[in-house]
Coordinates of C-alpha atoms in Angstrom, one line a residue:
M1 CA 0.5 -13.0 -15.8
D2 CA -1.3 -12.3 -19.1
Q3 CA -4.2 -14.7 -19.2
L4 CA -6.3 -11.7 -20.7
K5 CA -3.9 -10.6 -22.7
N6 CA -5.2 -8.6 -25.7
K7 CA -8.3 -9.2 -24.7
I8 CA -11.0 -6.1 -24.5
A9 CA -13.9 -6.1 -21.2
I10 CA -16.4 -3.8 -20.3
I11 CA -17.2 -3.9 -16.2
T12 CA -20.0 -2.4 -15.1
G13 CA -20.4 -1.2 -11.3
A14 CA -16.5 -0.8 -11.7
G15 CA -16.2 2.8 -9.7
G16 CA -15.4 0.4 -6.4
G17 CA -15.9 -2.9 -4.6
F18 CA -15.9 -6.1 -6.6
G19 CA -16.1 -4.0 -10.2
E20 CA -13.1 -1.8 -9.1
G21 CA -10.9 -5.1 -7.8
I22 CA -12.4 -7.2 -11.2
A23 CA -10.7 -4.1 -13.0
Q24 CA -7.7 -3.9 -11.2
A25 CA -7.0 -7.7 -12.1
Y26 CA -8.1 -7.5 -15.8
V27 CA -5.4 -4.7 -16.2
R28 CA -2.9 -6.9 -14.5
E29 CA -3.8 -9.9 -17.0
G30 CA -3.1 -7.6 -19.8
A31 CA -6.4 -6.4 -20.7
K32 CA -7.8 -3.0 -21.9
V33 CA -10.8 -1.9 -19.5
I34 CA -13.8 0.0 -19.9
V35 CA -14.5 1.4 -16.4
A36 CA -18.4 2.1 -16.4
D37 CA -20.2 3.4 -12.8
I38 CA -23.5 5.6 -12.3
Q39 CA -20.8 7.8 -10.2
D40 CA -18.8 9.9 -13.0
A41 CA -16.0 10.5 -10.5
A42 CA -15.8 7.0 -9.1
S43 CA -15.6 5.4 -12.7
K44 CA -12.6 8.1 -13.8
R45 CA -10.6 7.6 -10.5
V46 CA -10.5 4.2 -10.8
A47 CA -9.3 4.2 -14.9
A48 CA -7.0 6.7 -14.0
S49 CA -5.3 4.6 -11.4
L50 CA -5.1 1.8 -14.1
G51 CA -3.3 4.4 -16.6
S52 CA -3.6 3.8 -20.7
Q53 CA -5.3 0.2 -20.6
A54 CA -8.8 2.0 -18.9
S55 CA -11.2 4.4 -19.9
A56 CA -13.6 5.8 -18.0
F57 CA -17.8 5.7 -19.0
T58 CA -20.4 6.9 -16.9
C59 CA -23.6 4.7 -17.4
D60 CA -26.9 4.1 -15.7
V61 CA -27.0 0.3 -16.7
S62 CA -30.7 0.2 -16.1
N63 CA -30.9 2.6 -19.0
A64 CA -31.1 1.0 -22.6
A65 CA -29.6 3.9 -24.2
Q66 CA -27.0 4.4 -21.8
V67 CA -26.1 1.2 -22.3
Q68 CA -25.8 0.9 -25.9
A69 CA -23.6 4.0 -25.7
L70 CA -21.4 2.3 -23.1
V71 CA -20.4 -0.6 -25.7
Q72 CA -20.3 1.8 -28.2
H73 CA -17.7 3.7 -26.2
C74 CA -15.6 0.6 -25.8
I75 CA -15.9 -0.2 -29.7
D76 CA -14.4 3.4 -30.4
T77 CA -12.2 3.5 -27.8
F78 CA -10.5 -0.2 -27.9
G79 CA -12.5 -2.4 -30.2
I80 CA -15.3 -4.8 -30.0
P81 CA -15.3 -6.4 -26.7
D82 CA -14.3 -9.7 -25.7
I83 CA -15.5 -9.8 -22.5
V84 CA -18.9 -8.0 -20.5
V85 CA -19.0 -8.2 -16.6
N86 CA -22.2 -7.6 -15.9
N87 CA -21.5 -6.7 -12.1
A88 CA -23.4 -3.3 -11.6
G89 CA -26.3 -4.2 -8.7
T90 CA -28.2 -2.8 -5.6
T91 CA -30.5 -3.8 -3.1
H92 CA -33.2 -2.6 -0.9
K93 CA -32.4 -2.3 2.9
N94 CA -32.5 -6.0 5.5
R95 CA -35.9 -5.4 6.5
P96 CA -39.5 -7.6 6.1
M97 CA -40.3 -8.0 2.6
L98 CA -43.7 -6.3 3.3
E99 CA -41.8 -2.8 4.1
V100 CA -40.2 -2.7 1.0
D101 CA -41.8 -0.3 -1.4
E102 CA -42.7 -0.6 -5.2
A103 CA -40.5 1.7 -6.4
T104 CA -37.3 0.1 -4.4
F105 CA -38.4 -3.1 -6.0
D106 CA -38.4 -1.8 -9.5
K107 CA -35.0 -0.3 -8.9
V108 CA -33.9 -3.9 -7.7
F109 CA -35.0 -6.0 -10.6
N110 CA -33.9 -2.7 -13.2
V111 CA -30.2 -2.4 -11.7
N112 CA -29.6 -6.4 -11.1
V113 CA -32.1 -8.4 -13.6
K114 CA -33.0 -5.9 -16.4
S115 CA -29.4 -4.5 -16.8
I116 CA -28.3 -7.6 -17.9
F117 CA -31.6 -7.2 -20.5
H118 CA -30.3 -4.5 -21.8
M119 CA -26.4 -5.2 -22.0
T120 CA -27.5 -8.5 -24.2
H121 CA -29.0 -6.9 -26.7
A122 CA -26.4 -4.1 -27.0
V123 CA -23.5 -6.5 -26.9
L124 CA -24.1 -9.1 -28.2
P125 CA -24.4 -8.2 -31.8
H126 CA -21.0 -7.4 -31.8
L127 CA -20.0 -10.6 -29.9
R128 CA -21.7 -12.9 -32.4
Q129 CA -20.2 -10.6 -35.1
K130 CA -16.4 -11.2 -33.3
G131 CA -17.5 -14.6 -33.7
G132 CA -17.7 -15.5 -30.0
G133 CA -17.0 -14.1 -26.4
V134 CA -17.6 -14.1 -22.6
I135 CA -20.3 -12.7 -20.5
L136 CA -20.0 -12.7 -16.8
N137 CA -22.9 -11.7 -14.0
I138 CA -22.1 -11.0 -10.7
G139 CA -24.7 -13.2 -9.4
S140 CA -24.9 -13.9 -5.1
V141 CA -24.9 -16.7 -2.9
A142 CA -28.1 -15.4 -1.6
G143 CA -29.7 -16.5 -5.1
I144 CA -29.0 -20.2 -3.9
R145 CA -29.2 -19.6 -0.2
P146 CA -31.4 -17.3 1.1
R147 CA -30.6 -14.5 3.3
P148 CA -33.4 -13.1 5.8
G149 CA -34.3 -9.3 5.3
L150 CA -33.4 -9.8 1.6
T151 CA -36.4 -11.6 0.2
W152 CA -36.5 -9.4 -3.0
Y153 CA -32.6 -8.8 -3.3
N154 CA -32.5 -12.6 -3.3
A155 CA -35.0 -13.4 -6.1
S156 CA -33.3 -10.9 -8.3
K157 CA -29.4 -12.5 -7.7
G158 CA -31.2 -16.1 -8.0
A159 CA -32.8 -14.5 -11.4
V160 CA -29.3 -13.6 -12.3
N161 CA -27.8 -17.2 -11.5
L162 CA -30.4 -19.0 -13.5
L163 CA -30.8 -16.4 -16.7
S164 CA -27.2 -17.1 -16.9
K165 CA -27.8 -20.7 -17.2
S166 CA -30.2 -20.5 -19.6
M167 CA -28.4 -18.2 -21.5
A168 CA -25.4 -20.3 -22.0
V169 CA -26.9 -23.2 -23.5
E170 CA -28.9 -20.7 -25.8
L171 CA -25.3 -19.0 -26.7
G172 CA -23.2 -22.0 -26.4
P173 CA -23.5 -22.9 -30.0
E174 CA -22.3 -19.8 -30.7
K175 CA -18.8 -19.6 -28.5
I176 CA -20.1 -17.3 -26.1
R177 CA -19.8 -18.5 -22.8
V178 CA -22.2 -17.1 -20.0
N179 CA -21.3 -17.8 -16.3
A180 CA -22.4 -16.1 -12.7
I181 CA -20.2 -15.4 -9.9
C182 CA -21.9 -15.6 -6.6
P183 CA -20.3 -14.5 -3.7
V184 CA -20.8 -14.2 -0.3
M185 CA -21.4 -10.8 1.4
G186 CA -18.3 -8.6 0.9
V187 CA -17.7 -5.0 2.6
T188 CA -18.7 -3.2 -0.4
G189 CA -21.0 0.3 -0.9
L190 CA -24.2 -1.4 0.0
F191 CA -22.9 -3.3 3.1
E192 CA -24.8 -1.5 5.6
D193 CA -28.2 -2.0 3.7
F194 CA -27.2 -5.7 3.7
M195 CA -27.2 -6.1 7.4
G196 CA -29.7 -3.6 8.0
L197 CA -27.7 -2.8 11.1
P198 CA -24.8 0.4 11.7
D199 CA -21.7 -1.0 10.3
T200 CA -20.0 -1.4 13.6
P201 CA -16.9 -4.2 14.7
E202 CA -19.9 -6.1 17.0
N203 CA -22.7 -5.9 14.0
R204 CA -19.9 -7.5 11.3
A205 CA -18.9 -10.0 13.9
K206 CA -22.4 -10.8 14.1
F207 CA -22.7 -11.3 10.4
M208 CA -19.3 -13.0 9.7
S209 CA -20.3 -15.9 12.4
T210 CA -23.1 -16.9 9.3
I211 CA -19.9 -17.5 6.9
P212 CA -18.1 -20.9 7.4
L213 CA -14.8 -19.8 6.6
G214 CA -15.1 -16.5 8.8
R215 CA -14.6 -13.8 6.5
F216 CA -16.1 -11.5 4.1
A217 CA -15.9 -12.4 0.6
L218 CA -12.9 -9.5 -0.9
A219 CA -12.5 -8.5 -4.2
S220 CA -10.0 -10.2 -5.3
D221 CA -11.7 -13.4 -4.4
V222 CA -14.3 -12.2 -7.3
A223 CA -11.4 -10.8 -9.0
A224 CA -9.5 -14.1 -9.3
A225 CA -12.6 -16.3 -10.4
A226 CA -13.5 -13.6 -13.1
V227 CA -10.0 -13.2 -14.5
F228 CA -10.0 -17.4 -14.9
L229 CA -13.5 -17.6 -16.5
A230 CA -12.6 -14.7 -18.9
S231 CA -9.6 -16.3 -20.2
D232 CA -8.6 -19.0 -22.6
A233 CA -8.0 -21.3 -20.2
A234 CA -11.7 -21.8 -19.0
E235 CA -12.6 -22.3 -22.9
F236 CA -14.3 -25.3 -21.9
F237 CA -15.3 -24.9 -18.3
T238 CA -17.1 -23.0 -15.8
G239 CA -16.9 -23.7 -12.1
V240 CA -18.7 -25.2 -8.9
E241 CA -20.0 -24.2 -5.9
S242 CA -17.2 -24.9 -3.7
Q243 CA -14.4 -22.9 -1.6
S244 CA -11.3 -24.2 -3.1
T245 CA -12.2 -26.1 -6.6
V246 CA -11.9 -23.4 -9.6
V247 CA -13.2 -26.0 -12.7
A248 CA -15.8 -28.4 -13.9
P249 CA -17.2 -29.0 -17.0
S250 CA -20.3 -28.2 -18.6
D251 CA -21.3 -24.5 -19.7
G252 CA -24.0 -23.2 -17.8
K253 CA -23.5 -23.8 -14.0
T254 CA -23.0 -21.2 -11.5
F255 CA -19.8 -20.3 -10.3
T256 CA -19.9 -19.6 -6.3
V257 CA -16.8 -17.7 -4.7
H258 CA -16.8 -18.4 -0.8
E259 CA -15.0 -16.7 1.8
N260 CA -11.4 -17.7 0.8
T261 CA -9.4 -16.1 -1.7
M262 CA -9.5 -18.0 -4.8
K263 CA -6.2 -18.1 -7.3
I264 CA -5.7 -19.8 -10.5
A265 CA -2.1 -20.7 -9.1
A266 CA -3.7 -22.1 -5.9
V267 CA -0.3 -23.7 -4.7
K268 CA 2.2 -21.4 -3.3
P269 CA 5.1 -21.9 -1.5
L270 CA 4.5 -21.7 2.3
D271 CA 0.6 -22.7 2.1
H272 CA 1.6 -25.6 4.4
I273 CA 3.4 -23.8 6.8
T274 CA 1.3 -22.4 9.9
V275 CA 2.8 -19.2 11.7
V276 CA 1.6 -18.0 15.7
S277 CA 2.9 -14.9 16.4
L278 CA 2.7 -12.7 19.8
E279 CA 3.5 -9.7 17.9
H280 CA 2.8 -6.2 18.1
A281 CA 4.5 -2.8 16.3
I282 CA 6.2 -3.3 13.3
A283 CA 9.4 -5.9 13.3
A284 CA 7.2 -9.3 14.1
P285 CA 4.4 -8.5 12.0
F286 CA 6.5 -7.3 8.9
C287 CA 8.3 -10.1 9.4
T288 CA 4.9 -12.8 9.2
R289 CA 2.9 -10.3 6.5
Q290 CA 5.6 -11.5 4.5
L291 CA 5.2 -15.2 5.0
A292 CA 1.3 -14.7 4.8
D293 CA 2.1 -12.9 1.3
L294 CA 4.2 -16.6 0.3
G295 CA 0.7 -18.4 1.3
A296 CA 1.5 -19.3 4.6
R297 CA -1.3 -19.3 7.2
V298 CA -0.3 -16.6 10.1
I299 CA -2.3 -16.7 13.7
K300 CA -1.6 -13.1 15.0
V301 CA -2.3 -13.0 18.7
E302 CA -3.6 -10.0 20.3
R303 CA -5.1 -8.4 23.4
P304 CA -8.1 -8.9 23.8
D305 CA -10.3 -5.3 23.0
V306 CA -7.5 -3.2 22.1
G307 CA -5.2 -5.8 20.1
D308 CA -1.8 -4.8 18.8
F309 CA -1.2 -1.2 19.9
A310 CA -0.1 -0.3 16.2
R311 CA -4.1 0.1 15.7
N312 CA -4.1 3.2 17.4
Y313 CA -1.0 4.6 15.6
D314 CA -3.2 7.1 13.5
Q315 CA -6.2 6.9 11.3
R316 CA -4.6 8.0 8.3
A317 CA -5.5 4.9 6.2
R318 CA -8.9 5.9 5.6
G319 CA -9.7 5.7 9.4
A320 CA -7.3 3.0 9.7
S321 CA -3.9 2.9 11.1
S322 CA -1.2 3.2 8.7
H323 CA 0.9 0.8 10.2
F324 CA -1.4 -1.3 10.7
V325 CA -2.5 -1.5 7.5
W326 CA 0.8 -1.7 6.2
V327 CA 2.3 -5.2 8.1
N328 CA -1.4 -6.8 8.7
R329 CA -3.0 -7.8 5.8
S330 CA -3.6 -11.3 5.2
K331 CA -3.7 -12.7 8.9
E332 CA -6.1 -14.2 11.4
S333 CA -6.4 -12.2 14.5
L334 CA -7.2 -14.5 18.2
A335 CA -7.7 -12.4 21.1
L336 CA -6.2 -13.6 24.2
D337 CA -5.2 -12.5 27.6
L338 CA -1.7 -14.5 28.1
K339 CA -2.0 -13.9 32.0
N340 CA -4.8 -15.7 31.9
P341 CA -4.1 -19.7 32.3
E342 CA -7.3 -21.2 30.4
H343 CA -5.9 -18.4 27.8
L344 CA -2.2 -19.7 27.6
L345 CA -3.6 -23.2 27.2
V346 CA -5.0 -21.8 24.0
I347 CA -1.8 -20.8 22.6
Q348 CA 0.3 -23.8 24.2
K349 CA -2.5 -26.1 21.9
L350 CA -2.3 -23.6 18.9
I351 CA 1.6 -24.1 19.1
A352 CA 1.7 -28.1 19.1
K353 CA -0.1 -27.8 15.6
A354 CA 2.0 -24.6 14.6
D355 CA 5.4 -24.6 12.1
V356 CA 6.8 -21.5 13.1
L357 CA 6.3 -19.3 16.5
V358 CA 7.6 -15.9 16.1
Q359 CA 7.2 -13.1 19.3
N360 CA 8.5 -9.4 20.0
L361 CA 7.0 -9.0 23.4
A362 CA 9.4 -7.4 25.9
P363 CA 12.4 -9.2 27.2
G364 CA 11.9 -12.4 29.3
A365 CA 8.2 -12.4 28.9
T366 CA 8.1 -15.4 26.7
A367 CA 10.2 -17.4 29.4
R368 CA 8.3 -16.6 31.8
M369 CA 4.7 -17.5 30.3
G370 CA 6.6 -20.8 29.5
L371 CA 7.4 -20.4 26.0
D372 CA 10.8 -19.6 25.5
A373 CA 12.0 -21.3 22.7
K374 CA 14.0 -23.7 25.0
S375 CA 10.6 -25.4 26.3
L376 CA 8.8 -25.2 23.5
R377 CA 11.3 -26.7 21.4
A378 CA 12.2 -29.7 23.8
A379 CA 8.4 -30.5 23.4
H380 CA 8.1 -29.7 19.6
P381 CA 11.9 -30.2 18.4
R382 CA 10.1 -29.6 14.2
L383 CA 9.1 -26.1 15.9
I384 CA 10.9 -23.0 14.4
V385 CA 11.2 -20.2 17.1
C386 CA 12.2 -17.1 16.3
D387 CA 12.7 -14.2 18.8
I388 CA 12.6 -10.6 17.3
S389 CA 14.5 -8.3 20.1
G390 CA 16.5 -4.5 20.5
Y391 CA 19.6 -5.9 21.4
G392 CA 19.4 -10.1 21.2
N393 CA 19.0 -12.7 24.2
E394 CA 22.3 -12.2 25.7
G395 CA 24.6 -9.4 26.5
P396 CA 24.9 -6.3 28.6
Y397 CA 21.7 -4.6 27.0
R398 CA 19.7 -7.4 26.7
D399 CA 16.7 -6.1 29.0
K400 CA 16.8 -2.6 27.6
K401 CA 13.4 -1.0 26.0
A402 CA 14.1 -0.9 22.1
Y403 CA 12.1 1.5 19.9
D404 CA 12.9 2.2 16.3
L405 CA 14.3 5.2 16.6
L406 CA 16.8 4.5 19.7
I407 CA 18.2 1.6 17.6
Q408 CA 18.9 4.1 14.8
S409 CA 20.5 6.1 17.7
E410 CA 22.8 3.0 19.0
A411 CA 23.5 2.0 16.0
G412 CA 25.2 4.9 14.6
Y413 CA 22.8 5.3 11.8
L414 CA 22.0 9.3 13.5
S415 CA 25.4 10.2 13.0
V416 CA 25.7 10.0 9.1
T417 CA 22.4 10.9 8.2
G418 CA 20.7 14.6 8.2
T419 CA 22.4 17.8 7.3
S420 CA 25.8 19.0 9.1
E421 CA 23.9 20.7 11.6
T422 CA 21.1 18.6 12.4
P423 CA 21.1 14.6 12.9
S424 CA 18.0 13.0 11.3
K425 CA 16.3 9.7 11.6
S426 CA 15.1 8.1 8.6
G427 CA 11.4 8.4 7.5
N428 CA 10.5 5.3 7.7
S429 CA 10.8 2.6 10.7
I430 CA 14.5 1.1 9.2
A431 CA 15.3 -0.6 12.3
D432 CA 12.6 -2.7 11.9
I433 CA 12.3 -3.7 8.7
A434 CA 15.9 -4.8 8.6
A435 CA 14.9 -6.7 11.4
G436 CA 11.9 -7.9 9.9
M437 CA 13.5 -8.4 6.8
Y438 CA 16.4 -10.6 8.6
A439 CA 13.5 -12.8 11.1
Y440 CA 11.8 -13.7 7.6
T441 CA 15.1 -14.3 5.7
N442 CA 15.7 -17.1 8.5
I443 CA 12.4 -17.7 8.8
L444 CA 12.7 -19.2 5.2
S445 CA 16.3 -20.7 5.7
A446 CA 15.1 -23.3 9.0
L447 CA 12.2 -24.1 6.8
I448 CA 14.3 -25.2 4.1
Q449 CA 17.0 -26.7 6.9
R450 CA 14.2 -28.8 8.3
D451 CA 13.2 -30.3 5.5
K452 CA 16.4 -31.5 5.1
T453 CA 17.2 -32.5 8.9
G454 CA 13.6 -32.8 10.6
E455 CA 14.8 -30.3 13.0
G456 CA 13.6 -27.1 14.0
A457 CA 15.5 -24.2 15.2
H458 CA 15.8 -21.0 17.5
I459 CA 16.2 -18.0 15.9
D460 CA 17.8 -14.9 18.0
I461 CA 17.1 -11.7 15.5
S462 CA 18.6 -8.3 17.1
M463 CA 17.6 -4.9 15.8
L464 CA 21.0 -3.3 16.7
E465 CA 22.3 -5.9 14.4
S466 CA 20.4 -6.0 11.6
L467 CA 20.9 -2.3 11.3
A468 CA 24.6 -2.6 12.3
E469 CA 24.8 -4.7 9.1
W470 CA 23.2 -2.0 7.0
M471 CA 25.8 0.5 8.6
S472 CA 28.4 -1.4 7.3
F473 CA 29.7 0.9 4.5
P474 CA 30.0 3.8 7.3
M475 CA 31.8 1.6 9.7
Y476 CA 34.8 0.7 7.2
Y477 CA 34.9 4.1 5.7
A478 CA 35.6 4.9 9.4
M479 CA 37.8 2.2 10.2
D480 CA 40.6 2.3 12.8
N481 CA 39.3 5.8 14.0
A482 CA 39.5 7.7 10.5
P483 CA 36.7 10.2 10.4
P484 CA 33.2 9.1 9.5
P485 CA 31.3 10.5 6.2
P486 CA 30.0 13.3 6.7
R487 CA 26.1 14.1 7.0
T488 CA 25.4 16.2 3.7
G489 CA 21.7 15.9 3.6
A490 CA 20.3 14.4 0.6
S491 CA 23.4 14.4 -1.1
H492 CA 25.9 11.2 -1.3
A493 CA 28.4 11.9 1.6
T494 CA 31.8 10.4 -0.9
I495 CA 30.6 10.8 -4.4
Y496 CA 30.0 14.0 -6.2
P497 CA 28.4 15.5 -7.8
Y498 CA 25.5 12.7 -6.3
G499 CA 22.4 14.2 -4.8
P500 CA 19.8 17.1 -5.5
F501 CA 20.0 19.9 -8.1
L502 CA 17.8 23.1 -8.5
A503 CA 17.1 24.3 -12.1
G504 CA 15.9 27.3 -13.1
D505 CA 12.0 26.4 -12.8
G506 CA 12.6 26.3 -9.3
V507 CA 12.3 22.0 -9.6
S508 CA 14.8 19.7 -7.9
V509 CA 16.3 16.9 -10.0
M510 CA 18.1 14.1 -8.5
L511 CA 21.2 12.8 -10.1
G512 CA 24.4 10.4 -9.5
L513 CA 27.7 9.8 -11.0
Q514 CA 29.4 6.5 -10.3
N515 CA 32.5 7.1 -12.5
E516 CA 35.3 8.9 -14.6
R517 CA 33.0 7.9 -18.1
E518 CA 30.4 9.4 -16.6
W519 CA 31.9 12.5 -15.5
V520 CA 33.3 12.9 -18.7
S521 CA 30.0 12.4 -20.5
F522 CA 28.3 15.0 -17.6
C523 CA 30.6 17.5 -18.8
E524 CA 30.2 17.4 -22.3
T525 CA 26.6 16.6 -22.4
V526 CA 24.7 18.1 -19.6
L527 CA 27.0 21.1 -18.4
Q528 CA 29.0 21.6 -22.2
M529 CA 31.5 22.3 -20.9
P530 CA 34.2 19.4 -22.1
E531 CA 37.3 21.7 -20.7
L532 CA 35.7 20.8 -17.0
A533 CA 36.4 17.0 -17.6
T534 CA 40.3 17.6 -17.2
N535 CA 40.4 20.3 -14.9
P536 CA 42.9 18.9 -12.4
R537 CA 40.4 20.2 -9.6
F538 CA 37.5 17.5 -10.5
N539 CA 39.2 15.0 -12.6
A540 CA 38.8 12.2 -9.8
N541 CA 35.9 11.4 -7.5
S542 CA 37.9 12.3 -4.4
L543 CA 39.0 16.1 -5.8
R544 CA 35.5 16.4 -7.0
N545 CA 34.5 15.7 -3.3
Q546 CA 37.0 17.8 -2.1
H547 CA 36.1 20.7 -3.9
R548 CA 32.4 19.9 -4.2
S549 CA 31.0 23.6 -3.0
E550 CA 33.1 24.8 -6.2
L551 CA 31.7 22.2 -8.6
E552 CA 28.3 22.8 -7.2
G553 CA 28.2 26.7 -8.3
I554 CA 29.2 25.6 -11.8
I555 CA 26.5 23.0 -12.0
L556 CA 23.7 25.2 -10.4
S557 CA 24.7 28.0 -12.6
V558 CA 24.1 25.7 -15.8
F559 CA 20.9 24.8 -14.3
A560 CA 19.7 27.9 -13.4
G561 CA 19.1 28.8 -17.4
L562 CA 17.1 25.5 -17.7
T563 CA 14.0 23.9 -16.6
A564 CA 14.1 20.5 -14.9
A565 CA 12.8 18.8 -17.9
E566 CA 15.8 20.0 -19.9
V567 CA 18.0 18.9 -17.4
I568 CA 16.4 15.5 -17.6
Q569 CA 16.4 15.6 -21.3
R570 CA 20.0 16.4 -20.8
L571 CA 21.0 14.2 -18.6
D572 CA 18.9 11.0 -20.3
D573 CA 21.0 11.6 -23.8
A574 CA 24.5 11.6 -21.5
A575 CA 23.0 8.2 -20.2
I576 CA 23.5 9.6 -16.5
A577 CA 20.9 8.6 -13.4
N578 CA 18.8 10.4 -12.7
A579 CA 15.2 10.7 -10.8
R580 CA 12.6 13.1 -9.7
M581 CA 12.1 14.3 -6.6
N582 CA 8.7 13.1 -5.6
N583 CA 6.7 13.1 -3.1
M584 CA 4.2 10.4 -1.4
A585 CA 1.3 11.7 -4.1
D586 CA 3.9 11.1 -6.3
L587 CA 4.5 7.5 -5.6
W588 CA 0.4 6.7 -5.1
T589 CA 0.8 7.5 -8.6
H590 CA 4.0 6.4 -10.0
P591 CA 3.7 5.3 -13.5
Q592 CA 6.2 2.6 -13.2
L593 CA 4.0 1.3 -10.8
Q594 CA 1.2 1.7 -12.9
A595 CA 2.8 0.6 -15.6
R596 CA 4.3 -2.9 -14.1
K597 CA 0.3 -3.4 -12.5
R598 CA 1.8 -3.5 -8.9
W599 CA -1.5 -2.4 -6.8
A600 CA -4.0 -4.7 -5.4
Q601 CA -6.5 -4.3 -3.4
V602 CA -7.5 -5.9 0.2
D603 CA -10.3 -5.6 2.6
S604 CA -9.8 -4.1 6.1
P605 CA -12.0 -2.8 9.1
V606 CA -12.3 0.5 7.3
G607 CA -13.2 -1.2 3.5
P608 CA -11.3 -2.0 0.8
L609 CA -8.0 -0.4 0.1
P610 CA -4.9 -0.1 -2.4
A611 CA -2.1 -2.3 -1.3
L612 CA 1.3 -2.4 -3.2
L613 CA 2.1 -6.4 -4.3
P614 CA 5.0 -7.9 -2.7
P615 CA 8.3 -7.1 -4.5
G616 CA 9.2 -9.8 -7.4
V617 CA 7.0 -10.2 -10.2
Q618 CA 6.8 -14.4 -9.7
S619 CA 5.7 -16.8 -12.6
G620 CA 4.8 -19.5 -10.5
F621 CA 1.9 -18.8 -8.0
E622 CA 0.3 -15.2 -7.0
H623 CA 1.0 -13.7 -3.5
T624 CA -1.5 -13.9 -1.0
M625 CA -3.5 -10.2 -0.4
G626 CA -6.1 -10.9 2.1
P627 CA -8.2 -8.6 4.5
I628 CA -7.0 -7.0 7.6
P629 CA -8.1 -8.5 10.6
L630 CA -10.7 -7.4 13.1
V631 CA -9.5 -7.8 16.7
G632 CA -10.4 -11.4 17.8
Q633 CA -12.3 -11.9 14.4
H634 CA -10.7 -15.6 14.0
N635 CA -11.2 -16.7 18.1
A636 CA -14.4 -18.7 17.1
K637 CA -13.1 -20.4 14.0
I638 CA -9.5 -21.2 16.2
L639 CA -11.2 -22.3 19.1
Q640 CA -13.3 -24.8 16.8
E641 CA -10.3 -26.1 15.0
L642 CA -8.6 -26.8 18.7
G643 CA -11.7 -28.6 20.1
L644 CA -12.0 -26.0 23.1
T645 CA -15.1 -23.9 23.9
L646 CA -13.7 -21.8 26.3
S647 CA -15.5 -17.8 25.6
L648 CA -13.4 -15.6 24.3
K649 CA -13.9 -12.2 24.7

């Protein structure tokens, strides 16, 4: 992820939407970025989220003096820019052309077109001094294929598209490349103005139906194109107006980003795999989201109108459900009533074309519909069927309902978690996560096996068995009716000292010792009591654990005279593992996640949302980070593919 290493970029309109996505992608690829926006708070928010590789600047791009100041700020902060992205834009409301007044017309052309004039005058002398550079102008498909009701906006973007080609012709001999990126409509701050209607799911669906691939453009789409076109790999290439072709020779062409996610590393491990999922809640959706992360096409089947009930668990993610947002990106939503025979026919046709079926419906539900593994694999031998349930497809507990907390209880998790007085559940859905992870890895194994044998498989995942595997340490500890590990809150049950300790400033520090060498170092450097290392009450872990109350008092008496920062410094000096006791706000802004560029952005029915990239920095491909769908958003598209005309609500 170093396509823009050591590059310096100015991005206008970077306080949200496409511009924010471009800024995030540029920083991930190693660039330093000036985040420019007319909204001061927005530019500062984005720059702060990107860390030391970004700097905020408030700028009205229609003002020549402010644009000059923006370029100078870049030079003073990072140096002469290599890349300028003219992304700032505006529109008038979707309405007949004669209802747009002159002041609004002037604003549209000043922001969309004249801003490029100002930026060119401000930055071109510096690019010439540097011996080359890249200018990217964010145009629009509206400048190529005009949308009704947006005549003057269409004209401004048509001007951007054309002037980009003309600039490329004139500046090409000076090694200054100019390109236009032309996205379709996206969910940005201008979205409602583009539609000219209230932003409701119904109105979104109406406009989405005019886009061939069935979704709006994402910030990640535009960002992927912007990364490539600014990189050295594009030295003699621009792009073509295609949903999947990323390069073509001849400077000055228009690069149109269509609805699909454009990635330079286009080949992905599972981009040949189609997954149909009869899913709800967490376990199955978490499994299939991870398959989607690897490029699989995942079709999520939901109830008409209400959809997956996890959509309504809460509204904490800017109006969307925190659970649903987490596990449902990059999927297509197909709304069907599986009790309706016509709708069931759709599922049967869909499964006939699929590689994998995942389901976590109530026990026996798929068998009643004829969608059980035995029936399906008889008709489709290459199909991989993965059932996820609380207790598995056999045994006395087979038909019991199972929710995450109930499985935590059955698996003995609660018995070893919490304080001595109060058993406590996990703060996340640990049983669902375990089942989802084992479903995911079993499906990957089955796909590899199918490549060798040509045969599919039936996978039966039990939440109880998944969490029981993770309970193996406490089970072995309590083997043959031995006492189980005690509940010790945030402290380790059998290793001491290992847990939170309060410093003199009231801040807790988490630390952990793993061996006797660390114990000696802890006594000498942290406690500065070297004689304690050989004290017969503490010179082995089992003894320290036995006398933990006495040892805790010694540690806290030393820490009482130190701040948390001073304790951490001593621990670092002694090479003792330690950590801060972070909360969720701390995790959102964790410096390590920022330094490793682990944040991306995905679209959703409530607008763009931040999302962590999947764990594992990959050099061979980029994970898919697609949008979170509306209920039934892809019905028309999927029915058309199947050759069906069934009207689904």
